[in-house]
Amino acid sequence: FGRGVTEDYVGSIVDELLDEAGVDTARLSLLWTDQVITRDHDVLKYILSTGFNDFEKGPQAFMRFGSFLGTEKILSVEAAIVILKLECAAPYNRSAILWCVGNKNTDLEGSPSILIFIRSPPTPSLARERISDYKCFSRHTEKLLAIIQARSSSGTPIDVQDVFGRFTMDAAGEFLFGNHDFATLDLPLPKPGQTEEGAKGSVLEGGFGRFVQAFEQGQTNVMKRLGKGKYGWTITEFFNDKQAPIVQVMEEYLGPLATAAIKRKKEREARGEETKEHESFWIISLRRPRDQLRNILLAARDTTAQLLSFTCYFLATKPEIMDRLRQEILSAYGDSTIPTYDDLKKQKYLRAVLDETLRLFPPVPVNVRHSKHDVVIPTREGGLYIPRGDFPCLFSTISIQRRKDLWGDDADEFNPERWMDPERARRITSDPFMFLPFNGGPRICLGQQFAYNEASFVLVRLLQKFSRITLAQDEAAPASALPPASWKEAKGRKRVEKVWPKTALTLYSKGGIALSNFVLESTTIM
């Protein structure tokens, strides 16, 4: 089971076990402990929403993370209020903040020090004036497009997982921290067919390369610990905490960046230049900026980068879909007009393409919650008893979003048209827990609109410039990252996949996603 979670096609081990048992929820014994595994969206609805107070990330989760995402769980009231005022559309509730700050059991996806205080307001989005400021996106997108065009002109494939990861990291550094110091798009790119496979993608050189390798290895370690059960990983790491050296490498890279950001803030204050724009940066008033950098980079870098990477993967393998999407974009903007926030909301097919990518490849494919006390979850078969004592419940979002009884016989196919069908759209609206790429309930992702807008903006600019892209995985990806021949005998998408989707907290493609032949073409509308 452990190797299935971390090494096989993402989510497949859960499906295989549940298919063998003929159920959607089962109890699994693993190294002296039991846990529940499920792909039942009704069970998940209870865990994340209606029974929210019965579950938490729990002590086991904090042990698995170790010091990877930081150790401080509670922000000051002042820092909570500052960010809550800036990031939430609803008025903040000081009493709710005080409760969160005082409640040491409150947590959020391993990063409570950043986000727990935002859970009182109902809005799942960053403030509109921030996510609609596309100057930041535009600067980094133009640099990204120039890199892609230069690689394509030389006939050299490019790992889009790598460059999108750099793009989202640079954009997040500016957007969230007012920090232009990352500049990772300016650093050397991996050489296709010559680069070793790293923890997730390609091994990179220099200080940034060491940081990325550590950052991604830390995520992988968390998933490996999860796969070994409650006690298994503590035995294998009894004399050697694998997260400790990783945190040290990340500190060496992020420490100077955080220090520089705080120094700039103090200098602006001394000169009387601290503006309203500066106050929107997350670095303000934070007591542990390095921890915050790690937490936010995980959310802002990896998730949107993977959404862009897998969307381009589908566009490369489905040219007819790329043609239709490009037609919509060119009809609205031509080949040069920069889209606005309000414009992008009108692009129905663009949103359908993104939603279909998120359905087949959600950013967090597998997740876990732990029971706080005895609870019986109502199910179609009666009731599912979950005992107290930090009992783990592992749920596979990717499995739910590919269930044929929910999505139809074409559930494994990339088909954006399903989102254009009014009848299907009504079904999803009436049963929202069948589609959970950004989680659900009180802990729904606060940055989902940020992700949609960032990905939409990049895709519009990309398709304004290029009319065709080609998958080059066989020629450019490390041989160890190619799907095994045995997958051709498997079920579902695993049988036809041309990349190797895996999970390490967030989704990624083993060895990257290599694309080539970005074709520049006339923008004439037929």
XYZ file of C-alpha atoms in Angstrom:
526
model
C 0.000 0.000 0.000
C 2.794 2.419 0.898
C 4.578 1.961 -2.416
C 1.245 2.144 -4.222
C 0.530 5.555 -2.693
C 3.936 7.032 -3.482
C 5.252 5.155 -6.535
C 2.368 3.936 -8.714
C -0.039 5.934 -10.882
C -1.657 8.406 -8.503
C -4.773 7.020 -6.777
C -4.622 3.645 -8.501
C -3.841 1.658 -5.345
C -7.025 2.984 -3.701
C -9.121 2.033 -6.732
C -7.567 -1.427 -6.977
C -8.245 -2.234 -3.318
C -11.803 -0.915 -3.387
C -12.577 -2.569 -6.746
C -11.362 -5.886 -5.376
C -13.687 -5.522 -2.381
C -16.559 -4.227 -4.522
C -17.101 -1.153 -2.305
C -16.319 2.559 -2.234
C -15.198 2.605 1.406
C -13.164 0.001 3.291
C -11.163 -0.480 6.460
C -7.505 -1.277 5.849
C -5.045 -2.793 8.317
C -1.516 -1.462 7.886
C 1.441 -2.115 10.192
C -0.441 -2.649 13.459
C -2.937 0.120 12.768
C -6.221 0.464 10.914
C -7.439 3.214 8.647
C -10.393 3.931 6.386
C -9.894 4.484 2.663
C -12.733 5.929 0.627
C -13.804 7.276 -2.749
C -17.391 7.869 -1.595
C -18.234 11.540 -2.049
C -21.044 11.286 0.516
C -18.554 10.089 3.141
C -16.226 12.881 2.140
C -19.044 15.404 2.407
C -19.489 14.427 6.046
C -15.765 14.496 6.815
C -15.169 17.897 5.226
C -18.495 19.628 5.754
C -21.483 18.343 7.701
C -19.278 16.533 10.230
C -16.472 19.047 10.061
C -16.116 19.327 13.832
C -15.633 15.556 14.153
C -12.382 15.521 12.154
C -9.034 17.302 11.993
C -5.609 16.910 10.441
C -4.552 15.556 13.811
C -1.309 14.879 15.720
C -0.232 12.202 13.231
C -0.257 14.731 10.406
C 1.916 17.186 12.312
C 4.365 14.371 13.069
C 4.514 13.394 9.390
C 5.217 16.960 8.345
C 7.766 17.448 11.085
C 9.507 20.782 10.659
C 9.076 20.790 6.867
C 6.446 23.553 6.791
C 7.498 25.228 10.014
C 6.876 24.777 13.688
C 4.873 27.826 14.769
C 1.148 27.061 14.630
C -0.315 30.323 15.900
C -0.104 33.870 14.582
C -0.445 36.973 16.661
C -3.888 38.564 16.730
C -2.451 41.654 15.015
C -0.999 39.663 12.112
C -4.239 37.734 11.755
C -6.290 40.916 11.578
C -3.972 42.573 9.053
C -4.150 39.717 6.575
C -7.801 38.965 7.198
C -8.709 42.571 6.391
C -6.690 42.446 3.206
C -7.602 39.020 1.892
C -11.258 38.504 2.726
C -14.230 40.237 1.199
C -16.363 39.755 4.316
C -15.795 41.884 7.429
C -13.456 40.183 9.854
C -14.647 38.844 13.165
C -12.217 39.706 15.950
C -13.752 37.229 18.392
C -13.349 34.453 15.841
C -9.701 35.432 15.360
C -9.103 35.444 19.102
C -10.657 31.967 19.335
C -8.463 30.668 16.516
C -5.315 32.163 17.985
C -6.085 30.658 21.347
C -7.109 27.250 20.037
C -3.948 25.177 19.636
C -5.888 22.319 18.055
C -6.912 24.430 15.074
C -5.078 23.424 11.918
C -5.143 23.596 8.128
C -3.426 21.230 5.722
C -0.242 21.237 7.768
C 0.070 25.022 7.576
C -2.037 26.478 10.388
C 0.381 29.301 11.050
C -0.749 30.984 7.842
C -4.386 30.405 7.250
C -6.400 29.264 10.251
C -7.485 32.776 11.103
C -9.230 33.195 7.758
C -11.630 30.323 8.339
C -14.396 32.386 9.946
C -15.453 34.388 6.849
C -17.369 32.371 4.242
C -15.505 33.610 1.163
C -13.049 31.132 -0.414
C -11.142 33.748 -2.382
C -8.499 36.393 -2.030
C -9.737 39.954 -2.295
C -10.895 40.865 -5.814
C -8.639 43.899 -6.114
C -5.607 41.669 -5.558
C -6.468 38.735 -7.823
C -7.573 41.111 -10.585
C -4.237 42.983 -10.604
C -2.696 41.384 -13.702
C 0.418 43.558 -13.881
C 2.260 40.955 -11.835
C 1.044 38.068 -13.993
C 1.835 39.955 -17.184
C 5.462 40.713 -16.326
C 6.291 37.111 -15.543
C 4.165 35.696 -18.365
C 6.048 37.717 -20.989
C 9.323 36.333 -19.679
C 7.847 32.818 -19.699
C 6.654 33.133 -23.315
C 10.045 34.420 -24.428
C 11.724 31.369 -22.904
C 9.269 28.987 -24.569
C 9.672 30.683 -27.948
C 13.483 30.621 -27.722
C 13.492 26.908 -26.876
C 11.017 26.126 -29.641
C 12.966 28.148 -32.230
C 16.070 26.110 -31.452
C 14.130 22.863 -31.809
C 14.748 21.987 -28.162
C 11.955 20.491 -26.021
C 11.095 22.242 -22.783
C 9.907 20.801 -19.477
C 6.770 22.867 -18.846
C 6.422 21.483 -15.335
C 9.759 23.127 -14.557
C 9.100 26.500 -16.237
C 5.541 26.778 -14.917
C 6.914 26.027 -11.456
C 9.399 28.866 -11.885
C 6.711 31.174 -13.204
C 4.324 30.554 -10.309
C 7.167 30.871 -7.802
C 8.306 34.216 -9.215
C 4.726 35.501 -9.465
C 3.920 34.339 -5.934
C 7.048 35.995 -4.599
C 5.972 39.343 -6.040
C 2.217 39.003 -5.581
C 2.276 37.734 -2.005
C 5.515 39.087 -0.597
C 6.463 42.081 -2.734
C 9.657 40.179 -3.472
C 11.389 40.317 -6.859
C 14.407 38.364 -5.642
C 13.348 34.903 -6.814
C 13.862 35.540 -10.571
C 13.975 31.789 -11.151
C 12.972 32.193 -14.809
C 16.347 33.868 -15.345
C 18.258 30.782 -14.194
C 19.482 27.946 -16.476
C 16.843 25.426 -17.564
C 17.306 21.644 -17.428
C 18.713 20.069 -20.597
C 16.161 17.708 -22.179
C 17.360 14.121 -22.374
C 20.493 14.936 -20.349
C 19.130 15.821 -16.922
C 18.801 13.380 -14.056
C 15.413 12.764 -12.467
C 14.942 14.494 -9.135
C 12.407 14.048 -6.342
C 9.626 15.186 -8.663
C 11.003 16.655 -11.855
C 14.473 17.323 -13.220
C 17.567 17.903 -11.075
C 18.573 21.579 -11.315
C 21.872 23.307 -10.647
C 22.889 25.967 -8.146
C 21.256 27.272 -4.993
C 17.799 27.314 -6.551
C 18.279 23.726 -7.697
C 19.237 22.634 -4.194
C 16.196 24.428 -2.782
C 13.785 22.858 -5.293
C 15.224 19.400 -4.689
C 14.875 19.828 -0.921
C 11.402 21.370 -1.200
C 10.151 18.518 -3.379
C 11.928 15.802 -1.393
C 10.303 17.115 1.778
C 6.871 16.671 0.206
C 7.781 13.184 -0.974
C 8.923 12.257 2.531
C 5.553 13.259 3.980
C 3.733 10.932 1.565
C 6.144 8.084 2.246
C 5.489 8.473 5.953
C 1.744 8.365 5.276
C 2.159 5.175 3.254
C 3.989 3.454 6.117
C 1.152 3.890 8.593
C 1.123 5.408 12.059
C 4.253 3.709 13.390
C 6.112 2.323 10.376
C 7.921 5.513 9.425
C 8.965 6.228 13.027
C 10.842 2.926 13.006
C 12.625 3.530 9.711
C 13.579 7.073 10.779
C 14.307 6.320 14.434
C 17.949 7.378 14.147
C 17.617 9.675 11.163
C 14.969 12.381 10.751
C 14.873 12.773 6.970
C 13.200 16.181 7.157
C 15.878 17.908 9.260
C 18.565 18.298 6.554
C 15.893 19.288 4.034
C 14.687 22.138 6.233
C 18.277 23.333 6.589
C 18.716 23.561 2.813
C 15.437 25.467 2.442
C 16.432 27.856 5.227
C 19.701 28.637 3.450
C 17.758 29.687 0.341
C 14.672 31.350 1.842
C 16.322 32.986 4.840
C 18.083 35.779 2.917
C 14.916 36.399 0.850
C 12.775 36.823 3.949
C 15.410 39.021 5.583
C 15.621 41.203 2.480
C 11.839 41.613 2.323
C 11.649 42.713 5.958
C 14.572 45.092 5.450
C 12.861 46.728 2.462
C 9.671 47.135 4.488
C 11.535 48.876 7.317
C 13.351 51.136 4.859
C 10.061 52.161 3.229
C 8.588 52.891 6.641
C 11.625 55.008 7.571
C 11.253 57.036 4.359
C 7.494 57.315 4.792
C 6.921 55.355 1.584
C 4.858 52.464 2.993
C 1.840 52.447 0.669
C -1.495 50.663 0.607
C -0.078 48.407 -2.109
C 2.794 47.385 0.147
C 0.345 46.484 2.902
C -1.148 43.784 0.690
C 2.001 41.698 0.887
C 1.806 38.674 3.153
C 5.189 39.399 4.685
C 3.705 42.220 6.756
C 3.591 41.595 10.521
C 4.378 37.899 10.247
C 6.366 36.506 13.170
C 7.867 33.615 11.240
C 8.355 34.809 7.623
C 10.464 31.823 6.580
C 7.781 29.392 7.676
C 5.211 31.490 5.856
C 7.298 31.460 2.685
C 7.444 27.662 2.701
C 3.731 27.292 3.366
C 2.563 29.757 0.756
C 5.044 28.623 -1.879
C 3.700 25.088 -1.572
C 0.184 26.351 -2.236
C 0.987 29.078 -4.763
C 3.773 27.353 -6.722
C 2.961 23.681 -7.015
C -0.804 23.637 -7.459
C -1.149 26.253 -10.216
C 2.005 25.015 -11.946
C 0.496 21.538 -12.161
C -2.819 22.873 -13.428
C -0.968 24.651 -16.245
C 1.308 21.668 -16.925
C -1.464 19.099 -17.233
C -3.652 21.484 -19.235
C -0.832 21.855 -21.769
C -0.366 18.092 -21.728
C -3.986 17.655 -22.776
C -3.794 20.429 -25.380
C -0.738 18.743 -26.909
C -2.527 15.397 -27.151
C -5.916 16.850 -28.138
C -5.231 19.347 -30.961
C -8.936 19.702 -31.787
C -9.571 20.983 -28.267
C -6.645 23.371 -28.517
C -8.040 24.677 -31.817
C -11.442 25.400 -30.287
C -9.952 27.027 -27.214
C -7.647 29.169 -29.332
C -10.576 30.195 -31.497
C -12.466 31.439 -28.434
C -9.418 33.345 -27.213
C -8.584 34.987 -30.541
C -12.224 35.934 -31.105
C -12.220 37.757 -27.781
C -8.728 39.271 -27.666
C -6.980 38.875 -31.015
C -3.277 38.064 -30.787
C -2.116 40.838 -28.473
C -4.842 42.279 -26.223
C -4.130 41.571 -22.572
C -7.250 40.158 -20.878
C -8.831 41.763 -17.847
C -10.322 40.095 -14.805
C -13.883 40.696 -16.025
C -13.049 39.521 -19.554
C -11.721 36.160 -18.390
C -14.928 35.391 -16.514
C -16.747 35.366 -19.875
C -14.540 32.677 -21.454
C -16.754 29.625 -20.938
C -14.706 27.106 -22.894
C -11.480 28.209 -21.209
C -13.083 27.559 -17.823
C -14.389 24.206 -19.100
C -10.873 23.173 -20.151
C -9.468 24.127 -16.752
C -12.265 22.376 -14.852
C -11.841 19.217 -16.900
C -8.104 19.232 -16.179
C -8.836 19.722 -12.477
C -11.345 16.871 -12.582
C -8.900 14.347 -14.022
C -5.868 15.709 -12.185
C -6.821 17.548 -8.974
C -3.936 19.421 -7.296
C -4.223 17.296 -4.126
C -5.272 13.851 -5.421
C -5.144 12.029 -2.072
C -5.675 13.510 1.373
C -6.370 12.418 4.929
C -8.338 13.480 7.988
C -8.257 12.059 11.517
C -11.137 11.509 13.922
C -11.375 13.614 17.053
C -13.833 11.265 18.768
C -16.213 8.360 18.053
C -18.466 9.138 15.102
C -20.906 7.321 12.815
C -20.952 8.666 9.259
C -24.338 8.180 7.557
C -23.992 6.282 4.266
C -26.285 4.679 1.695
C -25.647 1.314 3.358
C -26.433 2.552 6.875
C -23.616 3.957 9.002
C -19.818 3.937 8.952
C -18.311 3.801 12.441
C -15.055 5.713 12.951
C -13.409 5.261 16.355
C -11.795 8.002 18.381
C -8.089 8.377 18.869
C -6.703 10.146 15.812
C -8.100 7.446 13.507
C -7.007 8.144 9.898
C -9.483 8.414 7.023
C -7.719 8.570 3.659
C -9.809 9.844 0.765
C -8.995 9.814 -2.930
C -10.341 12.920 -4.639
C -8.962 11.774 -7.972
C -10.951 8.534 -7.685
C -14.199 10.352 -6.869
C -13.749 12.634 -9.862
C -13.325 9.664 -12.205
C -16.218 7.512 -10.971
C -18.338 6.458 -13.921
C -21.526 6.336 -11.869
C -21.032 10.065 -11.199
C -19.455 11.265 -14.440
C -20.683 8.830 -17.078
C -19.003 6.179 -19.205
C -16.540 8.765 -20.536
C -15.295 9.612 -17.038
C -11.704 8.704 -17.926
C -11.673 10.870 -21.053
C -10.646 14.507 -21.298
C -13.865 16.082 -22.508
C -14.427 19.788 -21.703
C -17.820 19.557 -23.395
C -19.253 17.970 -20.251
C -18.943 21.393 -18.583
C -20.838 23.055 -21.446
C -23.784 20.664 -21.088
C -26.513 22.373 -18.962
C -27.826 19.059 -17.628
C -24.408 17.904 -16.455
C -23.674 21.331 -15.024
C -26.885 21.189 -12.969
C -25.921 17.798 -11.577
C -22.542 19.072 -10.408
C -24.162 22.139 -8.858
C -26.681 19.985 -6.996
C -23.989 17.538 -5.807
C -20.839 19.679 -5.379
C -18.815 17.066 -3.494
C -18.395 15.068 -6.683
C -15.961 17.803 -7.819
C -13.491 18.900 -5.150
C -10.243 20.093 -6.749
C -9.993 22.843 -4.127
C -11.291 20.834 -1.174
C -14.691 21.603 0.338
C -16.502 22.727 3.452
C -15.036 25.329 5.854
C -11.519 24.550 4.639
C -12.195 25.152 0.967
C -9.089 26.595 -0.680
C -8.846 30.350 -0.146
C -6.757 30.780 -3.267
C -8.975 29.001 -5.790
C -9.863 32.185 -7.675
C -6.215 33.212 -7.629
C -5.376 29.861 -9.269
C -8.145 30.139 -11.867
C -7.143 33.680 -12.778
C -3.426 33.024 -12.932
C -3.883 29.878 -15.058
C -6.455 31.561 -17.308
C -4.235 34.565 -17.918
C -1.218 32.433 -18.841
C -3.217 30.193 -21.181
C -4.746 33.159 -22.994
C -1.333 34.696 -23.589
C 0.135 31.314 -24.563
C -2.560 30.535 -27.122
C -2.483 34.049 -28.522
C 1.091 33.286 -29.504
C 1.145 29.565 -30.364
C -1.266 27.490 -32.448
C 0.118 24.012 -31.839
C 2.260 22.185 -29.282
C 3.628 18.647 -29.318
C 4.263 16.180 -26.507
C 7.937 15.183 -26.479
C 7.993 12.901 -23.452
C 9.579 9.921 -25.204
C 12.533 11.890 -26.516
C 13.161 14.372 -23.711
C 12.001 12.935 -20.370
C 14.292 10.724 -18.261
C 13.813 7.059 -19.206
C 12.868 6.266 -15.595
C 9.947 8.704 -15.848
C 8.213 7.027 -18.798
C 5.074 4.985 -18.073
C 5.892 1.258 -17.628
C 4.799 -1.129 -20.374
C 2.671 -2.991 -17.820
C 0.289 -0.018 -17.663
C -1.101 -0.977 -21.064
C -2.922 -3.825 -19.313
C -4.412 -1.583 -16.621
C -7.860 -0.009 -16.354
C -8.963 3.560 -16.964
C -6.612 6.383 -17.905
C -3.612 4.510 -16.564
C -3.772 2.314 -19.660
C -3.352 5.220 -22.096
C -1.426 7.816 -20.083
C 1.699 9.220 -21.722
C 3.123 10.739 -18.534
C 3.517 9.327 -15.020
C 1.189 11.195 -12.600
C 2.194 10.872 -8.947
C 1.540 12.658 -5.685
C 3.765 14.133 -2.997
C 1.252 16.264 -1.085
C 0.448 17.818 -4.453
C 0.144 16.310 -7.914
C 3.125 16.154 -10.250
C 4.379 14.315 -13.317
C 7.363 12.082 -12.637
C 10.361 13.541 -14.457
C 8.382 16.515 -15.772
C 6.253 17.077 -18.903
C 8.296 17.711 -22.032
C 6.715 19.689 -24.878
C 8.150 20.913 -28.171
C 7.225 22.515 -31.516
C 5.356 25.519 -30.160
C 4.069 26.692 -33.558
C 3.748 30.407 -34.251
C 0.910 31.006 -36.679
C -1.317 33.659 -38.246
C -4.241 34.730 -36.077
C -6.774 35.032 -38.899
C -10.261 34.105 -37.671
C -12.194 31.868 -40.047
